[in-house]
Short mmCIF file of N, CA and C in Angstrom, two decimals:
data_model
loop_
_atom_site.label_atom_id
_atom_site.label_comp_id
_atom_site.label_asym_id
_atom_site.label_seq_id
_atom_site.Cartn_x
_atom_site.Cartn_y
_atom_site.Cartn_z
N UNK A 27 15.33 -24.72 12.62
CA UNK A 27 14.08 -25.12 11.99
C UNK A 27 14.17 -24.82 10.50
N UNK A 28 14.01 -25.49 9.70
CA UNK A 28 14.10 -25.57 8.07
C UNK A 28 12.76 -25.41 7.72
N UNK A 29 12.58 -24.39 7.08
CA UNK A 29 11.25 -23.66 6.29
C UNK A 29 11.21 -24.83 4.74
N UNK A 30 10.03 -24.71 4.34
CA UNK A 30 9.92 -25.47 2.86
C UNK A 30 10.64 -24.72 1.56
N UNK A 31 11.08 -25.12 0.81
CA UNK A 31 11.67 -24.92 -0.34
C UNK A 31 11.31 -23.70 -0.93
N UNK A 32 9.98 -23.75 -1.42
CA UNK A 32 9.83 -22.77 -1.53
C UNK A 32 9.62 -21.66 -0.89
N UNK A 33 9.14 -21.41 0.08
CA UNK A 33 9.10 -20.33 1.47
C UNK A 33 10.37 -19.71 1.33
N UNK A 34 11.84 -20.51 1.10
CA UNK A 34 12.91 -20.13 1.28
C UNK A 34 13.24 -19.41 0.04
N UNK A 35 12.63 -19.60 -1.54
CA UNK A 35 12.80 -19.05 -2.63
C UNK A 35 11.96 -18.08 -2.42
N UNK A 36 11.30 -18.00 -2.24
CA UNK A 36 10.19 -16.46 -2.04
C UNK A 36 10.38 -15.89 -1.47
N UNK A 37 11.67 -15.79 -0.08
CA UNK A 37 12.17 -14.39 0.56
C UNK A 37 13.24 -14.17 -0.22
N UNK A 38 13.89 -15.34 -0.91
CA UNK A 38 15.03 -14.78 -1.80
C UNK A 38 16.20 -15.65 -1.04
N UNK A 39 15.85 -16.46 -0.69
CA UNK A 39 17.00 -17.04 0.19
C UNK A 39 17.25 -16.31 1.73
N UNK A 40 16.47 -15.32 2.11
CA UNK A 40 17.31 -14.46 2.96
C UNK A 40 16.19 -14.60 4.41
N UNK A 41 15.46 -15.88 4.25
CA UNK A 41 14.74 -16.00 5.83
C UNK A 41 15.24 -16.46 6.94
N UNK A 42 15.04 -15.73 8.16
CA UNK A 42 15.09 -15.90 9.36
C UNK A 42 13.96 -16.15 10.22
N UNK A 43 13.99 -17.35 11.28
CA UNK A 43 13.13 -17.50 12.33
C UNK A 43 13.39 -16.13 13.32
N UNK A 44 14.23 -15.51 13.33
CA UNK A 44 14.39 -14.58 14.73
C UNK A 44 13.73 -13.26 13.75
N UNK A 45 14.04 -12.91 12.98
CA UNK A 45 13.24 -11.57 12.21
C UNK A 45 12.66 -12.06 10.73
N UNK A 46 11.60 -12.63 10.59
CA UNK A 46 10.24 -13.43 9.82
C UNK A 46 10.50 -12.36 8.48
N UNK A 47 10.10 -11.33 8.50
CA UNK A 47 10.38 -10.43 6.82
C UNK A 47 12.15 -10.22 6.44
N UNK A 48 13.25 -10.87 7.29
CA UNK A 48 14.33 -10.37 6.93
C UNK A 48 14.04 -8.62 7.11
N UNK A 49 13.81 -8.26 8.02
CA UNK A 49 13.82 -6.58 8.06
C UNK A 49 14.90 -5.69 8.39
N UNK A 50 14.82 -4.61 7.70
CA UNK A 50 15.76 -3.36 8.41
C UNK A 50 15.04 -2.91 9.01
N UNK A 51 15.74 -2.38 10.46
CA UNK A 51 14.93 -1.89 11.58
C UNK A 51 15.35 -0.41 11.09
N UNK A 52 15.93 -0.22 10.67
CA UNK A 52 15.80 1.21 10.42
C UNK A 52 16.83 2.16 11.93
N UNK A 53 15.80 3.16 12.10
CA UNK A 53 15.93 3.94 13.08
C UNK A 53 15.36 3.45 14.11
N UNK A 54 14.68 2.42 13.94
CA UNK A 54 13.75 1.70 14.92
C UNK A 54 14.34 0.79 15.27
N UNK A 55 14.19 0.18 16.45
CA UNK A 55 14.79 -1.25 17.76
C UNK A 55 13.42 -1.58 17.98
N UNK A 56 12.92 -2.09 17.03
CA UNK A 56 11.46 -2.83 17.64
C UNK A 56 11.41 -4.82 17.39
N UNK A 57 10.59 -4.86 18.42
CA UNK A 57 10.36 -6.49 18.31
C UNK A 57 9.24 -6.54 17.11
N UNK A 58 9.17 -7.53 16.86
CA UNK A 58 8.23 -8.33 15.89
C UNK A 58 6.34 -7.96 16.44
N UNK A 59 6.78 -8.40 17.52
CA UNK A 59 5.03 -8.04 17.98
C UNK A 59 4.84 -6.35 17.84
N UNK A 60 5.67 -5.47 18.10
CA UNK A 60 5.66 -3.67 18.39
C UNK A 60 5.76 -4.16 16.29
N UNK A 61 6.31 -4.64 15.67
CA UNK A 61 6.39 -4.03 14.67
C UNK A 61 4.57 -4.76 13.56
N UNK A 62 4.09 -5.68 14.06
CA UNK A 62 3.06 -6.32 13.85
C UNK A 62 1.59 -5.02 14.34
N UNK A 63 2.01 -4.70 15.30
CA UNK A 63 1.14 -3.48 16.48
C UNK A 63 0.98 -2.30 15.46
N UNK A 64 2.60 -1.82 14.87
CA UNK A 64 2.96 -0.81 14.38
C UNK A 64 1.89 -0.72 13.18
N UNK A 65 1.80 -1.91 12.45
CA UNK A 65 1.31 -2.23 10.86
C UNK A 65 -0.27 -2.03 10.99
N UNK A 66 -0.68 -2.81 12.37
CA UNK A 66 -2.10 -2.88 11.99
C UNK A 66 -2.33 -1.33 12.67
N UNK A 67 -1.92 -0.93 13.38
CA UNK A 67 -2.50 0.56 13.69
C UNK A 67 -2.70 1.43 12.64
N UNK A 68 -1.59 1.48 12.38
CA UNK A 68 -1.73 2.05 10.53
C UNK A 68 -2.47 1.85 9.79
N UNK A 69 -2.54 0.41 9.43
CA UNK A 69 -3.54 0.07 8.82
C UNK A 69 -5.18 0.54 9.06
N UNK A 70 -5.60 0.29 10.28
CA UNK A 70 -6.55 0.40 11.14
C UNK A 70 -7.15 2.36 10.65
N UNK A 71 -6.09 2.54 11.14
CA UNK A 71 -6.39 4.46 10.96
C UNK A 71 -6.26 4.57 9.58
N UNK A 72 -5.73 3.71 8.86
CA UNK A 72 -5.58 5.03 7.57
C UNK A 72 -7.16 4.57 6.95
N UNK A 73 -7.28 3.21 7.28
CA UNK A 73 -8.50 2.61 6.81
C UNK A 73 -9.86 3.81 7.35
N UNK A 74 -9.86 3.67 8.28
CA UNK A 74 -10.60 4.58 8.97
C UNK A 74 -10.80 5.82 8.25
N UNK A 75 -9.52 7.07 8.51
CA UNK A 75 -9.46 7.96 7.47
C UNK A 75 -9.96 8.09 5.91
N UNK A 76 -10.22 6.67 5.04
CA UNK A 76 -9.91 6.50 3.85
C UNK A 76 -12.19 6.44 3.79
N UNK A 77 -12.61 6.06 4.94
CA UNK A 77 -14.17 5.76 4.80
C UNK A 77 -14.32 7.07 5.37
N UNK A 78 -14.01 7.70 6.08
CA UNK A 78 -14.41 8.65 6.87
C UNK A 78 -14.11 10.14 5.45
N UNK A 79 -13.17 9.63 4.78
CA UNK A 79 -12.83 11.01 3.81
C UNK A 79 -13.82 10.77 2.57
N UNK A 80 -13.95 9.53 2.07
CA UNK A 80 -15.30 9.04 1.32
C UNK A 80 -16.27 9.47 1.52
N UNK A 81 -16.65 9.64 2.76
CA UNK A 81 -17.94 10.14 2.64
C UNK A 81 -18.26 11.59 3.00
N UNK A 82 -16.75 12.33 3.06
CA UNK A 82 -16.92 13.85 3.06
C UNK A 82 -17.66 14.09 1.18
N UNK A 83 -17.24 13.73 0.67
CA UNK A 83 -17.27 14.03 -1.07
C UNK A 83 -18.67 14.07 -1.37
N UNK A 84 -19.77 13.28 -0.62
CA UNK A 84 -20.94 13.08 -0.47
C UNK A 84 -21.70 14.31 0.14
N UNK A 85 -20.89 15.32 1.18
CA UNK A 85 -21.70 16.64 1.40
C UNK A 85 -21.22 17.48 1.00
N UNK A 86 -20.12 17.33 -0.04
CA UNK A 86 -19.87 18.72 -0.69
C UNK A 86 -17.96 19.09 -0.57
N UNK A 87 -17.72 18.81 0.31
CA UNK A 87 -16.28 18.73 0.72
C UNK A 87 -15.21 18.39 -0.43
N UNK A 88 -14.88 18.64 -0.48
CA UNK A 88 -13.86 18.26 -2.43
C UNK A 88 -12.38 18.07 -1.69
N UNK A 89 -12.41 19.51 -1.46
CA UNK A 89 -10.79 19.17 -0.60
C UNK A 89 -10.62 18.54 0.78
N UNK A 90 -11.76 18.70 1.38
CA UNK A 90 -11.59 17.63 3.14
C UNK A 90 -11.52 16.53 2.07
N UNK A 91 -11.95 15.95 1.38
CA UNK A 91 -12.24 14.84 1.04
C UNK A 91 -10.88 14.20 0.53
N UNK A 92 -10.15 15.20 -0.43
CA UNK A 92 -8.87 14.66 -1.15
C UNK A 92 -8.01 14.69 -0.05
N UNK A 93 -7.38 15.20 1.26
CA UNK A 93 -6.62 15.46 2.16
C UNK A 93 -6.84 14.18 2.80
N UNK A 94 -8.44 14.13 3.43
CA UNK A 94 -8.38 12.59 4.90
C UNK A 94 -8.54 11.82 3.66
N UNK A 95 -9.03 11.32 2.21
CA UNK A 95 -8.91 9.74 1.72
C UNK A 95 -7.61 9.75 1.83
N UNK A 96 -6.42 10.42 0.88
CA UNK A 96 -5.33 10.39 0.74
C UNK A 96 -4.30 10.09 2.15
N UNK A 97 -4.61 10.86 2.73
CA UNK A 97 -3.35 11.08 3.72
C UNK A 97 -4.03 9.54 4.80
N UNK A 98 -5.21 8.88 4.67
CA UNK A 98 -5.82 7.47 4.69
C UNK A 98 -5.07 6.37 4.36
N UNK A 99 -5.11 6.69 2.80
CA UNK A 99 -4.45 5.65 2.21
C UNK A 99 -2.44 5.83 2.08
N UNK A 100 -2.02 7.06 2.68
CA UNK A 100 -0.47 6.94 2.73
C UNK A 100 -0.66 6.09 4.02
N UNK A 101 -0.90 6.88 5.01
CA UNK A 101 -1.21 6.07 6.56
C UNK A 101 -0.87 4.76 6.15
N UNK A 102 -1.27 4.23 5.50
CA UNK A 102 -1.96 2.63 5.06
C UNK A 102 -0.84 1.98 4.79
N UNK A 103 -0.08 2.78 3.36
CA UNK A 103 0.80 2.48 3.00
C UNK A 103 2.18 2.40 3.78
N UNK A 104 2.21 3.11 4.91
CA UNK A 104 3.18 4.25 5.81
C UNK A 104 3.46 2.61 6.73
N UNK A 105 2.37 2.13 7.32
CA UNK A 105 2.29 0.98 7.95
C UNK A 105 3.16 0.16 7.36
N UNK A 106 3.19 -0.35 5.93
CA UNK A 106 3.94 -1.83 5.45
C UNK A 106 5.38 -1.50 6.12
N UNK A 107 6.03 -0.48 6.24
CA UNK A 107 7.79 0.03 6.78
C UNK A 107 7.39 -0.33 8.10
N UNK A 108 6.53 -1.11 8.98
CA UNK A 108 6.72 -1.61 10.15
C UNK A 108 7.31 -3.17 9.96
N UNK A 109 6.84 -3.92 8.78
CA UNK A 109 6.72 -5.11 8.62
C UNK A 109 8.03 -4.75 8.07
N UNK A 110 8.34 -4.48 7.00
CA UNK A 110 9.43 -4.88 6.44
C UNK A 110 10.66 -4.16 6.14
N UNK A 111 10.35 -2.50 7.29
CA UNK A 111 11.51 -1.79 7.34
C UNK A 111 11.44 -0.58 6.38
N UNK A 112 11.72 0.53 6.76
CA UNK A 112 10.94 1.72 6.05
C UNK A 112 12.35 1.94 4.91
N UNK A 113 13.62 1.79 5.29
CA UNK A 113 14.48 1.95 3.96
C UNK A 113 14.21 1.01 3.28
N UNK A 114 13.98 -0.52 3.22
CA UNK A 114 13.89 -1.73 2.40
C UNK A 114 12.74 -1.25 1.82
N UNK A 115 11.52 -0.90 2.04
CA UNK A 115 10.53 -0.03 1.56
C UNK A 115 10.74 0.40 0.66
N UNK A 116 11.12 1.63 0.89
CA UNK A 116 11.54 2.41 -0.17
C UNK A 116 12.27 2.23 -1.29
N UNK A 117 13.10 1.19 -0.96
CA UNK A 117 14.18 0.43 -2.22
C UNK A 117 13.31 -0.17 -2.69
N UNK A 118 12.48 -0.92 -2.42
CA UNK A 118 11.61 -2.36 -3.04
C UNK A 118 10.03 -1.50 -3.64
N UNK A 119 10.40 -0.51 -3.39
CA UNK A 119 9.26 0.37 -4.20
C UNK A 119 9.73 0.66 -5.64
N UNK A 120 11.15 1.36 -5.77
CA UNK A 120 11.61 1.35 -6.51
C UNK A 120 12.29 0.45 -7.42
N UNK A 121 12.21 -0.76 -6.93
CA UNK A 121 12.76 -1.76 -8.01
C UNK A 121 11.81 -2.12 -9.38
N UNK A 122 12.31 -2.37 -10.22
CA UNK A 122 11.83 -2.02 -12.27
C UNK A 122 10.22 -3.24 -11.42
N UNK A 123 9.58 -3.83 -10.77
CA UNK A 123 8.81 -4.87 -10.77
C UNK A 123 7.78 -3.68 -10.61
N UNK A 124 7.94 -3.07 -9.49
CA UNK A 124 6.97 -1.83 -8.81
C UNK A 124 6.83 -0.99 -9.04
N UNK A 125 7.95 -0.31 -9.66
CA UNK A 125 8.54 1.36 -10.01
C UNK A 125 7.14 1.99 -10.72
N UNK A 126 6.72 1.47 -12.01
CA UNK A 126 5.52 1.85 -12.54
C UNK A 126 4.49 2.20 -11.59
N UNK A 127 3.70 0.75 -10.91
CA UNK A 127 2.59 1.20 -10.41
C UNK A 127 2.78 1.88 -8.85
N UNK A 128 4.50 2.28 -8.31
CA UNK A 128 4.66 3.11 -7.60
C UNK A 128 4.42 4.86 -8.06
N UNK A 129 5.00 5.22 -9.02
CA UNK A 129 4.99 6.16 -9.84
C UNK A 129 3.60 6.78 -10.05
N UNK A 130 2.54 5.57 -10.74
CA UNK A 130 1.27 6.14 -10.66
C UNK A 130 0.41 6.35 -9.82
N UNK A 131 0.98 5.64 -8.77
CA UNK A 131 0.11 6.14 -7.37
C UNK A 131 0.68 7.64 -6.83
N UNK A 132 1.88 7.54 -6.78
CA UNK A 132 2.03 9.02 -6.18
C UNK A 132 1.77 10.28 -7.52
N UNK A 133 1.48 9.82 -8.61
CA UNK A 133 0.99 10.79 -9.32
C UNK A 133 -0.58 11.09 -9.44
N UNK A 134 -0.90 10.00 -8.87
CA UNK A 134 -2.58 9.92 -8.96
C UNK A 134 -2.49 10.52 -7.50
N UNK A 135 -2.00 10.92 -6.35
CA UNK A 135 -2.08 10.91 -4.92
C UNK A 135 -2.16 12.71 -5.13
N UNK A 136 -0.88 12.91 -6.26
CA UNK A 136 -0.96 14.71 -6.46
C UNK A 136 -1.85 15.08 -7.01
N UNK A 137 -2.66 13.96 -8.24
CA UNK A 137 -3.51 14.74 -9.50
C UNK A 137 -4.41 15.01 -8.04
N UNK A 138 -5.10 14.01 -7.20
CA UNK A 138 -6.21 14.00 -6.51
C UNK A 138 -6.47 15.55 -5.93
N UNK A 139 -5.04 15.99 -5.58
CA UNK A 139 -4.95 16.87 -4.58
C UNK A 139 -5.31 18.45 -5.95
N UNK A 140 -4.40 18.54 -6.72
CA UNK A 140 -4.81 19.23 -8.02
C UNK A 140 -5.95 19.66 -8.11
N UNK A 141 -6.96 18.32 -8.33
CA UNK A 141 -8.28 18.41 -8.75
C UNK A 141 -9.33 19.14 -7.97
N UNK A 142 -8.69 18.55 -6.46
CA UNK A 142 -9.64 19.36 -5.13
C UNK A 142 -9.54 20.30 -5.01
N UNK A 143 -8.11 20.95 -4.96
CA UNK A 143 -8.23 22.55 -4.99
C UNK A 143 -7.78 23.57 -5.52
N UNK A 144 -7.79 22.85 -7.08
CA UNK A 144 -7.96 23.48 -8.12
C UNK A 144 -9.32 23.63 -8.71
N UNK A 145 -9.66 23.13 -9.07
CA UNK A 145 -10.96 21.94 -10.11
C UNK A 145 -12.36 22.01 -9.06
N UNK A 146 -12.32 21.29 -7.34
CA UNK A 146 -13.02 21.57 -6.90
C UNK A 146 -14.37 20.44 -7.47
N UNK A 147 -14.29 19.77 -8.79
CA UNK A 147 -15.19 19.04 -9.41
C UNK A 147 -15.18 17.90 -7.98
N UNK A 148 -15.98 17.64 -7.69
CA UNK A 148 -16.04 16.46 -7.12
C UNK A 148 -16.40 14.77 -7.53
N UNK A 149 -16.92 15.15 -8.96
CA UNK A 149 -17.25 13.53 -9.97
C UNK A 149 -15.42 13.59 -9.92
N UNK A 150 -14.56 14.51 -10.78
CA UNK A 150 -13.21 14.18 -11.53
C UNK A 150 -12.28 13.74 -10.06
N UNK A 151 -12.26 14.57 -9.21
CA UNK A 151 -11.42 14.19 -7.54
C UNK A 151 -12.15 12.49 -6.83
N UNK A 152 -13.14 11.77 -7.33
CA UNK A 152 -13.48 10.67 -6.86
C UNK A 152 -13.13 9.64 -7.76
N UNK A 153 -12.90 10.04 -9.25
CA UNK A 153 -12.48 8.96 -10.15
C UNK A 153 -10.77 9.29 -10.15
N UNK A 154 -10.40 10.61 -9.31
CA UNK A 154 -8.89 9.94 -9.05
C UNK A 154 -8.24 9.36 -7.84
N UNK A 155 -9.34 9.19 -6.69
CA UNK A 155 -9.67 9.11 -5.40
C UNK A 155 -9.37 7.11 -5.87
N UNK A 156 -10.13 6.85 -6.28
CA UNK A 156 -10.87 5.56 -7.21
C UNK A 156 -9.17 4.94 -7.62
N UNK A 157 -9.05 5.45 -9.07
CA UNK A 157 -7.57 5.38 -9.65
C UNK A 157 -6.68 4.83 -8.80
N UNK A 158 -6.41 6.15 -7.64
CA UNK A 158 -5.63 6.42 -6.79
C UNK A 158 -5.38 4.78 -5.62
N UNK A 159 -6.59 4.56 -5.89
CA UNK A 159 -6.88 2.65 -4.73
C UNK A 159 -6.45 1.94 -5.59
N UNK A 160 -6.53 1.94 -7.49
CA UNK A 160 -6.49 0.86 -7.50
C UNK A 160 -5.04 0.54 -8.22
N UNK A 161 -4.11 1.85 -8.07
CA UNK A 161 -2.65 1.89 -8.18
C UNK A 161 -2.04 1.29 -6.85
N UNK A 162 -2.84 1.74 -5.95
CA UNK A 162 -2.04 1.02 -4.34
C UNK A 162 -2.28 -0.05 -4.13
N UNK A 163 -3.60 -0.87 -4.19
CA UNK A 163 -4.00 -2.49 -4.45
C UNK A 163 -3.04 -2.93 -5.55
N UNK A 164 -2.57 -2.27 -6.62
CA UNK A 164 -1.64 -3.20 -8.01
C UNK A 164 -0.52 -2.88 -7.45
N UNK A 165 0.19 -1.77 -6.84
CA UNK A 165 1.44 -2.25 -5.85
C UNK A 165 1.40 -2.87 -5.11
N UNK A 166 0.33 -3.22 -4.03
CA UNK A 166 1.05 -3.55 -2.67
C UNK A 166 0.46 -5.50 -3.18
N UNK A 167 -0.11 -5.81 -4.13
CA UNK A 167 -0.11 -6.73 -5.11
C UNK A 167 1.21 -7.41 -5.52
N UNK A 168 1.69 -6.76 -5.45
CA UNK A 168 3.21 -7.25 -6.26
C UNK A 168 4.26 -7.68 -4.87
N UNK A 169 3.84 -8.02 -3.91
CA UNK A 169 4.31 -7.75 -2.28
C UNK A 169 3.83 -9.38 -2.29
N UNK A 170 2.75 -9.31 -2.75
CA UNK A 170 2.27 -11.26 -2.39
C UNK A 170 2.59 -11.57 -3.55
N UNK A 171 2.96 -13.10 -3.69
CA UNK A 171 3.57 -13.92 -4.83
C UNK A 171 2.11 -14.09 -5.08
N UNK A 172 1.61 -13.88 -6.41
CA UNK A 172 0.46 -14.19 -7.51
C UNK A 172 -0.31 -13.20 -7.04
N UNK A 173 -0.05 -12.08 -6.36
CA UNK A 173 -1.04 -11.22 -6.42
C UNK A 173 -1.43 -10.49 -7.48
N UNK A 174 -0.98 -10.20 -8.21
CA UNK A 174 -1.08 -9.47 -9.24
C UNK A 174 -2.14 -10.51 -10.14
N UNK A 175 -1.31 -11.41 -10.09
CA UNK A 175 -2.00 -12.79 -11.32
C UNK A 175 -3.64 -12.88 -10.85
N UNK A 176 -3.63 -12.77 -9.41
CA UNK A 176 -4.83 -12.96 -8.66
C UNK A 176 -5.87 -11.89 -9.26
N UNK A 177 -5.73 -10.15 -8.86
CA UNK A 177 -5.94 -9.59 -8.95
C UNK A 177 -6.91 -9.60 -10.73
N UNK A 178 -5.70 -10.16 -11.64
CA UNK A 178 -6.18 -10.19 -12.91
C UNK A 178 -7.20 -10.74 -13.45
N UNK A 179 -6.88 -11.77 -12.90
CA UNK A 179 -7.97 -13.02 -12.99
C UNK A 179 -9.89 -12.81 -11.80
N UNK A 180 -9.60 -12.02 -10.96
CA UNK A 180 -10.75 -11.68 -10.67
C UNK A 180 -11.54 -10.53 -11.43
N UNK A 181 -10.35 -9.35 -12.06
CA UNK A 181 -11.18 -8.75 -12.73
C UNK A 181 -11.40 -8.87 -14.24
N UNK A 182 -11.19 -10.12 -14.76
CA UNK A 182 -10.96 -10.69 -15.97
C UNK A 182 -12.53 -11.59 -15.82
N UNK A 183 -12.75 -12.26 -14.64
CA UNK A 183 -13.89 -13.05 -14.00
C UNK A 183 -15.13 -12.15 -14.19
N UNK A 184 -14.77 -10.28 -13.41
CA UNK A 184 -15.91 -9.66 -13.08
C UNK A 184 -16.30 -9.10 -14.90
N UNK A 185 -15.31 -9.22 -15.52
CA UNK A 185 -15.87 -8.58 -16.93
C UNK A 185 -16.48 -9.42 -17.68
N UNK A 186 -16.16 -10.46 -17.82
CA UNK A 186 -16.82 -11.64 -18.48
C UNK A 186 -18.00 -11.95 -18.00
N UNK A 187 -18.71 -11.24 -16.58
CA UNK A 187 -19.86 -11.22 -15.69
C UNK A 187 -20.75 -10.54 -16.50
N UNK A 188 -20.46 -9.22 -16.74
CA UNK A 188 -20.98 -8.17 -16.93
C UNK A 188 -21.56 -8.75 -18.84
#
């Protein structure tokens, strides 16, 4: 079966009908559906974790709060290595496209933790809580072709609102 032209330039040349992301299985022997299962569970919980730690910050909680958003939104992140293989992951995190807004997420992921139980402020631990989303939305952005462009252009839309 022959995919469209471009479909085939946007994995890089390297698509397969039998494994859809070109994946490394890693340590893992999983099918496509267990690795589809794998993603949204993750997804599902860290999401979960990420509302459920939000609204610790609201009764006072500084550090419950920086521990379940965070360890929410890795969950989250932890999931994409079902889809597309947890070493390829890690390489494609690090390539010069991502490296930046990889970098500032896991530095915004420590300040968060810093702030909670150091600092204890709970305004400064929610604006790095905040930060912290919108370094992982501008990576995992760069994963869809025009996401980023997308991304720009809506908040280029919402300022020109205001």
């Amino acid at each position: 079966m022959s995919l469209p032209f471009n479909v085939q330039q946007a994995m890089g040349g390297r698509f397969s009908m039998s494994d859809p992301m070109n994946t490394d299985s890693g340590m893992f022997n999983l099918t496509w559906n267990q690795r589809l299962t794998g993603f949204g569970c993750c997804f599902v919980l860290g999401l979960a974790m990420s509302v459920i730690g939000a609204s610790m910050i609201f009764i006072g909680q500084v550090a419950a709060f920086a521990v379940v958003y965070s360890l929410g939104n890795v969950i989250s992140l932890f999931g994409m290595g079902f889809l597309v293989g947890f070493k390829r992951q890690l390489k494609m995190a690090t390539a010069p496209v991502r490296l930046v807004a990889f970098l500032l997420y896991i530095g915004l992921l420590i300040g968060t933790f810093v702030v909670a139980f150091t600092a204890e402020i709970g305004v400064v631990c929610l604006v790095f809580a905040i930060a912290q989303y919108c370094a992982l939305a501008w990576y995992s952005a760069s994963y869809i072709p025009y996401g980023r462009k997308m991304i720009k252009s809506a908040c280029g839309t919402c300022a020109r609102a205001i």
